[in-house]
Amino acid sequence: MFFGGDSAQTLMLAAKSMGYDSCPMDGFDFEKVAELIKLPDDHVIAMFVAIGKGTQEAWPRPGQLTLDEIIIENSFEG
Ligand SMILES: Cc1cc2nc3c(=O)[nH]c(=O)nc-3n(C[C@H](O)[C@H](O)[C@H](O)COP(=O)(O)O)c2cc1C
């Protein structure tokens, strides 16, 4: 089973609740990092999550969908 995204989200929410900021990343060489950290064969890297104290507010996110557009209650019809 693979829980990478859920785990990262939980980690980021926990960090926020403790007063930290975070940033997920996957723009790196997965194989090289696996080599560096001596990743066991039965593990895979999902992403990096950098956690720390933010130095400035996050930029505003333009084009975000409204809750009405992403939340379906009870049924897709009516
Ligand atoms: C799984 C995942 C991987 C990401 N990888 C990268 C990345 O490699 N490089 C990057 O610039 N942003 C990446 N992002 C987005 C950043 O977390 C962050 O939202 C973004 O860098 C903010 O960029 P902006 O300041 O350009 O808006 C990733 C997001 C997710 C969810």
Short mmCIF file of C-alpha atoms and ligand atoms in Angstrom, two decimals:
data_model
loop_
_atom_site.label_atom_id
_atom_site.label_comp_id
_atom_site.label_asym_id
_atom_site.label_seq_id
_atom_site.Cartn_x
_atom_site.Cartn_y
_atom_site.Cartn_z
CA MET A 1 0.00 0.00 0.00
CA PHE A 2 1.09 3.52 -0.65
CA PHE A 3 0.08 6.44 1.56
CA GLY A 4 2.52 9.12 0.42
CA GLY A 5 0.12 11.99 -0.27
CA ASP A 6 -2.07 11.40 2.77
CA SER A 7 0.97 11.09 5.02
CA ALA A 8 2.51 14.25 3.66
CA GLN A 9 -0.75 16.15 4.11
CA THR A 10 -1.06 14.93 7.71
CA LEU A 11 2.54 15.90 8.37
CA MET A 12 1.96 19.38 6.91
CA LEU A 13 -1.24 19.89 8.92
CA ALA A 14 0.52 18.74 12.09
CA ALA A 15 3.40 21.14 11.36
CA LYS A 16 0.94 24.01 10.86
CA SER A 17 -0.81 23.20 14.14
CA MET A 18 2.60 23.46 15.84
CA GLY A 19 3.31 26.86 14.31
CA TYR A 20 5.47 25.73 11.38
CA ASP A 21 5.07 26.17 7.65
CA SER A 22 5.78 23.55 5.02
CA CYS A 23 6.30 23.00 1.31
CA PRO A 24 5.96 19.71 -0.63
CA MET A 25 8.42 19.12 -3.47
CA ASP A 26 9.18 16.44 -6.01
CA GLY A 27 11.52 18.29 -8.34
CA PHE A 28 14.60 16.32 -7.33
CA ASP A 29 16.50 13.22 -8.37
CA PHE A 30 14.61 10.43 -6.59
CA GLU A 31 17.24 7.81 -7.32
CA LYS A 32 20.10 9.97 -6.10
CA VAL A 33 18.30 10.82 -2.86
CA ALA A 34 17.44 7.14 -2.34
CA GLU A 35 21.15 6.38 -2.69
CA LEU A 36 22.16 9.19 -0.29
CA ILE A 37 19.77 8.12 2.47
CA LYS A 38 20.38 4.40 1.83
CA LEU A 39 16.68 3.79 1.15
CA PRO A 40 15.75 0.12 1.70
CA ASP A 41 14.58 -1.77 -1.42
CA ASP A 42 11.03 -2.15 -0.11
CA HIS A 43 10.56 1.63 0.33
CA VAL A 44 9.76 4.35 -2.19
CA ILE A 45 10.06 8.12 -1.91
CA ALA A 46 6.80 9.99 -2.49
CA MET A 47 8.03 13.55 -2.08
CA PHE A 48 10.03 15.92 0.09
CA VAL A 49 8.27 18.00 2.69
CA ALA A 50 10.33 20.95 3.88
CA ILE A 51 9.18 22.15 7.31
CA GLY A 52 10.30 25.30 9.05
CA LYS A 53 9.42 28.83 10.02
CA GLY A 54 8.19 30.82 7.05
CA THR A 55 10.01 34.06 6.41
CA GLN A 56 7.07 35.66 4.61
CA GLU A 57 3.39 35.05 3.93
CA ALA A 58 2.55 32.61 1.11
CA TRP A 59 1.68 34.26 -2.15
CA PRO A 60 -2.04 34.60 -2.89
CA ARG A 61 -3.34 31.67 -4.95
CA PRO A 62 -5.20 32.96 -7.99
CA GLY A 63 -7.84 30.88 -9.72
CA GLN A 64 -8.81 28.74 -6.70
CA LEU A 65 -12.13 26.92 -7.15
CA THR A 66 -14.97 27.83 -4.78
CA LEU A 67 -16.15 25.24 -2.24
CA ASP A 68 -19.40 24.93 -4.23
CA GLU A 69 -17.35 23.71 -7.17
CA ILE A 70 -15.43 21.00 -5.29
CA ILE A 71 -17.81 19.72 -2.60
CA ILE A 72 -20.69 17.39 -3.55
CA GLU A 73 -23.16 16.72 -0.73
CA ASN A 74 -25.04 13.39 -0.62
CA SER A 75 -25.60 12.99 -4.34
CA PHE A 76 -24.38 14.24 -7.68
CA GLU A 77 -28.00 14.70 -8.76
CA GLY A 78 -30.42 17.28 -7.39
C1 LIG B 1 3.63 16.64 -4.39
C2 LIG B 1 4.06 18.04 -4.68
C3 LIG B 1 5.29 18.27 -5.26
C4 LIG B 1 5.71 19.56 -5.56
N1 LIG B 1 6.93 19.74 -6.12
C5 LIG B 1 7.34 20.98 -6.42
C6 LIG B 1 8.62 21.19 -7.01
O1 LIG B 1 9.36 20.27 -7.23
N2 LIG B 1 8.97 22.46 -7.31
C7 LIG B 1 8.13 23.52 -7.07
O2 LIG B 1 8.49 24.66 -7.38
N3 LIG B 1 6.93 23.35 -6.51
C8 LIG B 1 6.51 22.10 -6.18
N4 LIG B 1 5.29 21.91 -5.61
C9 LIG B 1 4.50 23.09 -5.29
C10 LIG B 1 5.08 23.72 -4.04
O3 LIG B 1 4.80 22.91 -2.92
C11 LIG B 1 4.52 25.08 -3.81
O4 LIG B 1 3.14 25.06 -3.73
C12 LIG B 1 4.92 25.96 -4.91
O5 LIG B 1 6.30 25.87 -5.10
C13 LIG B 1 4.55 27.39 -4.62
O6 LIG B 1 5.07 28.03 -5.71
P1 LIG B 1 4.85 29.53 -6.08
O7 LIG B 1 5.48 30.27 -4.97
O8 LIG B 1 5.59 29.56 -7.37
O9 LIG B 1 3.38 29.73 -6.22
C14 LIG B 1 4.86 20.64 -5.29
C15 LIG B 1 3.62 20.42 -4.71
C16 LIG B 1 3.22 19.14 -4.41
C17 LIG B 1 1.86 18.91 -3.77
#
